[in-house]
């Protein structure tokens, strides 16, 4: 009986050590920051995050529909080092309009960012996503990123979105909305899509939806 009792005790200790090792490995895996998922925008395509390439400070604004998409109400201003701060989402008025030129093979939408706050800085690309009947579609960046610019109060700057026209005769992919994220910002806002109602169905070999850098559609105001 003594032999059996010792054997059972040894097995219990071994099982306890094995369980402790397994729990330790699991805790390490859960605490590993490399396992955390990150949120996009924008992207190598633009995704929902804007790009502030060129060490520029950028983008903030208001939803053109008057709906605030959340986040802080912080406006533009200066950094602690006295440099002009990036444009904030809550301090920008954003509008979109159809700018397609008759005879062009592709459609064009111009998005305008108007500064309603203090002078602020912009550069790079905005993030652009089209809401469609097939899900969200991120626009690809086209051209060189815009250099850092100062957008004064009351002034505006625009960028272009190019997209393929649906000439297939089919119903195509319905576009239901436009989501824009100013450069360097994580706060996005939604607009009505002013372009053609559908995109052609493609296997990936067709012309993609593309977004130009800040200033690519001219600067007004």
mmCIF file of C-alpha atoms in Angstrom:
data_model
loop_
_atom_site.group_PDB
_atom_site.id
_atom_site.type_symbol
_atom_site.label_atom_id
_atom_site.label_comp_id
_atom_site.label_asym_id
_atom_site.label_seq_id
_atom_site.Cartn_x
_atom_site.Cartn_y
_atom_site.Cartn_z
ATOM 1 C CA UNK A 1 0.000 0.000 0.000
ATOM 2 C CA UNK A 2 2.892 2.379 0.785
ATOM 3 C CA UNK A 3 4.253 1.921 -2.740
ATOM 4 C CA UNK A 4 0.867 2.755 -4.278
ATOM 5 C CA UNK A 5 0.507 5.868 -2.083
ATOM 6 C CA UNK A 6 3.927 7.175 -3.104
ATOM 7 C CA UNK A 7 3.112 6.546 -6.765
ATOM 8 C CA UNK A 8 -0.168 8.466 -6.522
ATOM 9 C CA UNK A 9 1.570 11.345 -4.760
ATOM 10 C CA UNK A 10 4.257 11.538 -7.457
ATOM 11 C CA UNK A 11 1.639 11.589 -10.184
ATOM 12 C CA UNK A 12 -0.237 14.413 -8.442
ATOM 13 C CA UNK A 13 2.940 16.537 -8.182
ATOM 14 C CA UNK A 14 3.795 15.917 -11.842
ATOM 15 C CA UNK A 15 0.289 16.891 -12.947
ATOM 16 C CA UNK A 16 0.465 20.071 -10.848
ATOM 17 C CA UNK A 17 3.815 21.084 -12.427
ATOM 18 C CA UNK A 18 2.466 20.391 -15.901
ATOM 19 C CA UNK A 19 -0.623 22.558 -15.305
ATOM 20 C CA UNK A 20 1.510 25.409 -13.923
ATOM 21 C CA UNK A 21 3.742 25.365 -17.020
ATOM 22 C CA UNK A 22 0.748 25.463 -19.365
ATOM 23 C CA UNK A 23 -0.811 28.424 -17.529
ATOM 24 C CA UNK A 24 2.491 30.262 -17.567
ATOM 25 C CA UNK A 25 2.823 29.859 -21.359
ATOM 26 C CA UNK A 26 -0.762 31.048 -21.912
ATOM 27 C CA UNK A 27 -0.228 34.179 -19.812
ATOM 28 C CA UNK A 28 2.890 35.048 -21.766
ATOM 29 C CA UNK A 29 1.080 34.679 -25.074
ATOM 30 C CA UNK A 30 -1.797 36.847 -23.931
ATOM 31 C CA UNK A 31 0.566 39.539 -22.726
ATOM 32 C CA UNK A 32 2.638 39.572 -25.897
ATOM 33 C CA UNK A 33 1.924 42.923 -27.647
ATOM 34 C CA UNK A 34 2.786 41.350 -30.987
ATOM 35 C CA UNK A 35 -0.435 39.359 -30.771
ATOM 36 C CA UNK A 36 -2.620 42.462 -30.533
ATOM 37 C CA UNK A 37 -4.486 43.486 -33.639
ATOM 38 C CA UNK A 38 -4.098 47.008 -34.985
ATOM 39 C CA UNK A 39 -6.749 49.202 -36.521
ATOM 40 C CA UNK A 40 -6.220 50.336 -40.148
ATOM 41 C CA UNK A 41 -7.212 53.987 -42.444
ATOM 42 C CA UNK A 42 -6.489 54.348 -44.770
ATOM 43 C CA UNK A 43 -3.207 51.998 -45.682
ATOM 44 C CA UNK A 44 -0.963 51.481 -48.650
ATOM 45 C CA UNK A 45 -4.339 52.007 -50.147
ATOM 46 C CA UNK A 46 -5.616 54.860 -48.141
ATOM 47 C CA UNK A 47 -7.773 52.882 -45.801
ATOM 48 C CA UNK A 48 -9.553 54.750 -43.007
ATOM 49 C CA UNK A 49 -6.316 56.289 -41.650
ATOM 50 C CA UNK A 50 -4.749 59.376 -43.218
ATOM 51 C CA UNK A 51 -1.043 59.540 -43.985
ATOM 52 C CA UNK A 52 1.180 62.319 -42.672
ATOM 53 C CA UNK A 53 4.196 61.397 -44.762
ATOM 54 C CA UNK A 54 7.008 63.930 -44.781
ATOM 55 C CA UNK A 55 6.859 64.475 -40.988
ATOM 56 C CA UNK A 56 3.867 66.728 -41.504
ATOM 57 C CA UNK A 57 1.192 67.408 -38.983
ATOM 58 C CA UNK A 58 -2.336 67.006 -40.235
ATOM 59 C CA UNK A 59 -5.976 66.758 -40.462
ATOM 60 C CA UNK A 60 -9.079 67.291 -38.388
ATOM 61 C CA UNK A 61 -12.650 68.256 -39.167
ATOM 62 C CA UNK A 62 -16.416 68.168 -39.013
ATOM 63 C CA UNK A 63 -18.808 65.769 -40.612
ATOM 64 C CA UNK A 64 -20.459 67.552 -43.509
ATOM 65 C CA UNK A 65 -23.769 66.091 -42.381
ATOM 66 C CA UNK A 66 -23.393 67.814 -39.011
ATOM 67 C CA UNK A 67 -22.868 64.531 -37.182
ATOM 68 C CA UNK A 68 -19.816 64.340 -34.981
ATOM 69 C CA UNK A 69 -18.204 60.906 -35.292
ATOM 70 C CA UNK A 70 -16.795 60.926 -31.769
ATOM 71 C CA UNK A 71 -13.402 61.669 -30.244
ATOM 72 C CA UNK A 72 -12.237 64.956 -28.789
ATOM 73 C CA UNK A 73 -13.455 68.433 -29.648
ATOM 74 C CA UNK A 74 -9.894 69.719 -29.674
ATOM 75 C CA UNK A 75 -9.305 72.397 -32.303
ATOM 76 C CA UNK A 76 -6.199 73.570 -34.125
ATOM 77 C CA UNK A 77 -3.410 75.548 -32.512
ATOM 78 C CA UNK A 78 0.298 75.328 -31.755
ATOM 79 C CA UNK A 79 2.427 72.529 -30.378
ATOM 80 C CA UNK A 80 4.394 72.811 -27.160
ATOM 81 C CA UNK A 81 7.453 73.730 -29.238
ATOM 82 C CA UNK A 82 5.584 76.616 -30.871
ATOM 83 C CA UNK A 83 5.215 75.004 -34.298
ATOM 84 C CA UNK A 84 1.886 75.039 -36.111
ATOM 85 C CA UNK A 85 -0.151 72.041 -35.004
ATOM 86 C CA UNK A 86 -1.783 69.589 -37.355
ATOM 87 C CA UNK A 87 -5.320 70.218 -38.559
ATOM 88 C CA UNK A 88 -7.853 68.472 -36.366
ATOM 89 C CA UNK A 89 -10.937 66.700 -37.643
ATOM 90 C CA UNK A 90 -13.254 68.867 -35.552
ATOM 91 C CA UNK A 91 -11.862 72.083 -37.057
ATOM 92 C CA UNK A 92 -12.339 71.151 -40.719
ATOM 93 C CA UNK A 93 -15.464 71.527 -42.806
ATOM 94 C CA UNK A 94 -15.465 68.795 -45.452
ATOM 95 C CA UNK A 95 -17.476 68.709 -48.662
ATOM 96 C CA UNK A 96 -17.397 66.470 -51.729
ATOM 97 C CA UNK A 97 -18.536 67.202 -55.285
ATOM 98 C CA UNK A 98 -18.617 65.476 -58.661
ATOM 99 C CA UNK A 99 -15.742 66.812 -60.786
ATOM 100 C CA UNK A 100 -15.918 64.371 -63.677
ATOM 101 C CA UNK A 101 -14.987 65.943 -67.013
ATOM 102 C CA UNK A 102 -17.081 64.862 -69.981
ATOM 103 C CA UNK A 103 -15.152 62.474 -72.179
ATOM 104 C CA UNK A 104 -12.779 61.268 -69.466
ATOM 105 C CA UNK A 105 -12.619 57.475 -69.123
ATOM 106 C CA UNK A 106 -12.716 57.688 -65.315
ATOM 107 C CA UNK A 107 -14.951 59.534 -62.889
ATOM 108 C CA UNK A 108 -13.613 62.143 -60.441
ATOM 109 C CA UNK A 109 -14.820 63.368 -57.062
ATOM 110 C CA UNK A 110 -13.176 66.388 -55.411
ATOM 111 C CA UNK A 111 -13.051 66.527 -51.608
ATOM 112 C CA UNK A 112 -12.452 69.939 -50.042
ATOM 113 C CA UNK A 113 -11.149 70.581 -46.520
ATOM 114 C CA UNK A 114 -11.904 74.082 -45.197
ATOM 115 C CA UNK A 115 -10.236 75.269 -42.004
ATOM 116 C CA UNK A 116 -12.722 76.759 -39.553
ATOM 117 C CA UNK A 117 -10.195 77.028 -36.697
ATOM 118 C CA UNK A 118 -6.709 78.398 -36.114
ATOM 119 C CA UNK A 119 -3.978 78.027 -38.739
ATOM 120 C CA UNK A 120 -2.931 74.380 -38.978
ATOM 121 C CA UNK A 121 -0.659 72.064 -40.967
ATOM 122 C CA UNK A 122 -1.520 69.435 -43.584
ATOM 123 C CA UNK A 123 0.464 67.097 -45.837
ATOM 124 C CA UNK A 124 0.492 63.617 -47.353
ATOM 125 C CA UNK A 125 -2.746 61.798 -48.144
ATOM 126 C CA UNK A 126 -6.180 61.622 -46.598
ATOM 127 C CA UNK A 127 -7.686 58.205 -45.984
ATOM 128 C CA UNK A 128 -10.588 57.384 -48.309
ATOM 129 C CA UNK A 129 -13.032 54.485 -48.098
ATOM 130 C CA UNK A 130 -16.077 53.934 -50.287
ATOM 131 C CA UNK A 131 -19.086 52.249 -48.712
ATOM 132 C CA UNK A 132 -20.504 49.810 -51.234
ATOM 133 C CA UNK A 133 -23.080 47.060 -51.477
ATOM 134 C CA UNK A 134 -20.160 44.608 -51.324
ATOM 135 C CA UNK A 135 -18.510 46.172 -48.260
ATOM 136 C CA UNK A 136 -15.890 48.852 -47.664
ATOM 137 C CA UNK A 137 -13.445 49.668 -50.479
ATOM 138 C CA UNK A 138 -10.211 51.535 -49.679
ATOM 139 C CA UNK A 139 -8.800 53.879 -52.305
ATOM 140 C CA UNK A 140 -5.186 53.420 -53.372
ATOM 141 C CA UNK A 141 -2.781 56.357 -53.129
ATOM 142 C CA UNK A 142 -1.607 57.870 -56.379
ATOM 143 C CA UNK A 143 1.342 60.209 -56.877
ATOM 144 C CA UNK A 144 3.850 61.712 -54.462
ATOM 145 C CA UNK A 145 2.638 62.733 -50.996
ATOM 146 C CA UNK A 146 2.015 66.444 -50.569
ATOM 147 C CA UNK A 147 4.643 68.466 -48.741
ATOM 148 C CA UNK A 148 3.724 70.140 -45.474
ATOM 149 C CA UNK A 149 1.507 73.187 -45.958
ATOM 150 C CA UNK A 150 -0.111 75.677 -43.596
ATOM 151 C CA UNK A 151 -3.867 75.949 -43.997
ATOM 152 C CA UNK A 152 -4.982 79.340 -42.706
ATOM 153 C CA UNK A 153 -8.317 80.031 -41.074
ATOM 154 C CA UNK A 154 -11.060 80.280 -43.689
ATOM 155 C CA UNK A 155 -8.882 78.770 -46.416
ATOM 156 C CA UNK A 156 -9.437 75.430 -48.115
ATOM 157 C CA UNK A 157 -7.536 72.733 -49.972
ATOM 158 C CA UNK A 158 -8.835 69.855 -52.077
ATOM 159 C CA UNK A 159 -7.799 66.422 -53.266
ATOM 160 C CA UNK A 160 -9.204 64.165 -55.953
ATOM 161 C CA UNK A 161 -10.672 60.665 -55.985
ATOM 162 C CA UNK A 162 -10.611 58.830 -59.315
ATOM 163 C CA UNK A 163 -12.749 55.770 -59.961
ATOM 164 C CA UNK A 164 -13.638 53.542 -62.947
ATOM 165 C CA UNK A 165 -16.960 54.156 -64.674
ATOM 166 C CA UNK A 166 -19.424 51.283 -64.965
ATOM 167 C CA UNK A 167 -19.839 50.922 -68.731
ATOM 168 C CA UNK A 168 -20.534 47.194 -68.614
ATOM 169 C CA UNK A 169 -24.284 47.519 -68.944
ATOM 170 C CA UNK A 170 -24.682 45.481 -65.766
ATOM 171 C CA UNK A 171 -25.921 46.630 -62.396
ATOM 172 C CA UNK A 172 -22.385 46.874 -61.004
ATOM 173 C CA UNK A 173 -21.437 47.506 -57.376
ATOM 174 C CA UNK A 174 -23.594 50.168 -55.707
ATOM 175 C CA UNK A 175 -21.761 52.976 -53.896
ATOM 176 C CA UNK A 176 -23.642 54.022 -50.753
ATOM 177 C CA UNK A 177 -21.294 56.518 -49.083
ATOM 178 C CA UNK A 178 -17.848 58.054 -48.643
ATOM 179 C CA UNK A 179 -15.664 57.993 -45.513
ATOM 180 C CA UNK A 180 -12.745 60.460 -45.267
ATOM 181 C CA UNK A 181 -9.978 60.581 -42.661
ATOM 182 C CA UNK A 182 -7.850 63.767 -42.766
ATOM 183 C CA UNK A 183 -4.060 63.243 -42.937
ATOM 184 C CA UNK A 184 -2.514 62.221 -39.639
ATOM 185 C CA UNK A 185 -5.895 61.823 -37.942
ATOM 186 C CA UNK A 186 -7.679 58.715 -36.672
ATOM 187 C CA UNK A 187 -11.123 60.322 -36.514
ATOM 188 C CA UNK A 188 -13.150 59.774 -39.698
ATOM 189 C CA UNK A 189 -16.407 61.192 -40.931
ATOM 190 C CA UNK A 190 -18.990 60.159 -43.511
ATOM 191 C CA UNK A 191 -20.221 62.024 -46.582
ATOM 192 C CA UNK A 192 -22.731 61.334 -49.274
ATOM 193 C CA UNK A 193 -21.092 59.965 -52.423
ATOM 194 C CA UNK A 194 -21.580 62.559 -55.221
ATOM 195 C CA UNK A 195 -20.154 60.436 -58.042
ATOM 196 C CA UNK A 196 -21.659 57.750 -60.243
ATOM 197 C CA UNK A 197 -23.998 55.374 -58.421
ATOM 198 C CA UNK A 198 -22.143 52.165 -59.282
ATOM 199 C CA UNK A 199 -18.682 50.768 -59.939
ATOM 200 C CA UNK A 200 -17.962 48.020 -62.452
ATOM 201 C CA UNK A 201 -17.671 44.465 -61.165
ATOM 202 C CA UNK A 202 -14.032 43.403 -61.554
ATOM 203 C CA UNK A 203 -11.777 40.458 -60.837
ATOM 204 C CA UNK A 204 -9.081 42.833 -59.597
ATOM 205 C CA UNK A 205 -7.524 43.491 -62.986
ATOM 206 C CA UNK A 206 -9.457 46.701 -63.671
ATOM 207 C CA UNK A 207 -8.696 50.303 -62.745
ATOM 208 C CA UNK A 208 -8.766 50.754 -58.946
ATOM 209 C CA UNK A 209 -10.297 53.612 -56.996
ATOM 210 C CA UNK A 210 -7.437 56.052 -56.370
ATOM 211 C CA UNK A 211 -6.879 59.075 -54.124
ATOM 212 C CA UNK A 212 -4.455 61.896 -54.891
ATOM 213 C CA UNK A 213 -2.368 63.803 -52.334
ATOM 214 C CA UNK A 214 -3.620 66.849 -50.489
ATOM 215 C CA UNK A 215 -3.760 69.711 -53.010
ATOM 216 C CA UNK A 216 -4.088 67.447 -56.047
ATOM 217 C CA UNK A 217 -7.465 68.945 -56.981
ATOM 218 C CA UNK A 218 -6.333 72.552 -56.553
ATOM 219 C CA UNK A 219 -6.535 74.967 -53.673
ATOM 220 C CA UNK A 220 -9.242 77.529 -53.254
ATOM 221 C CA UNK A 221 -10.505 80.090 -50.783
#
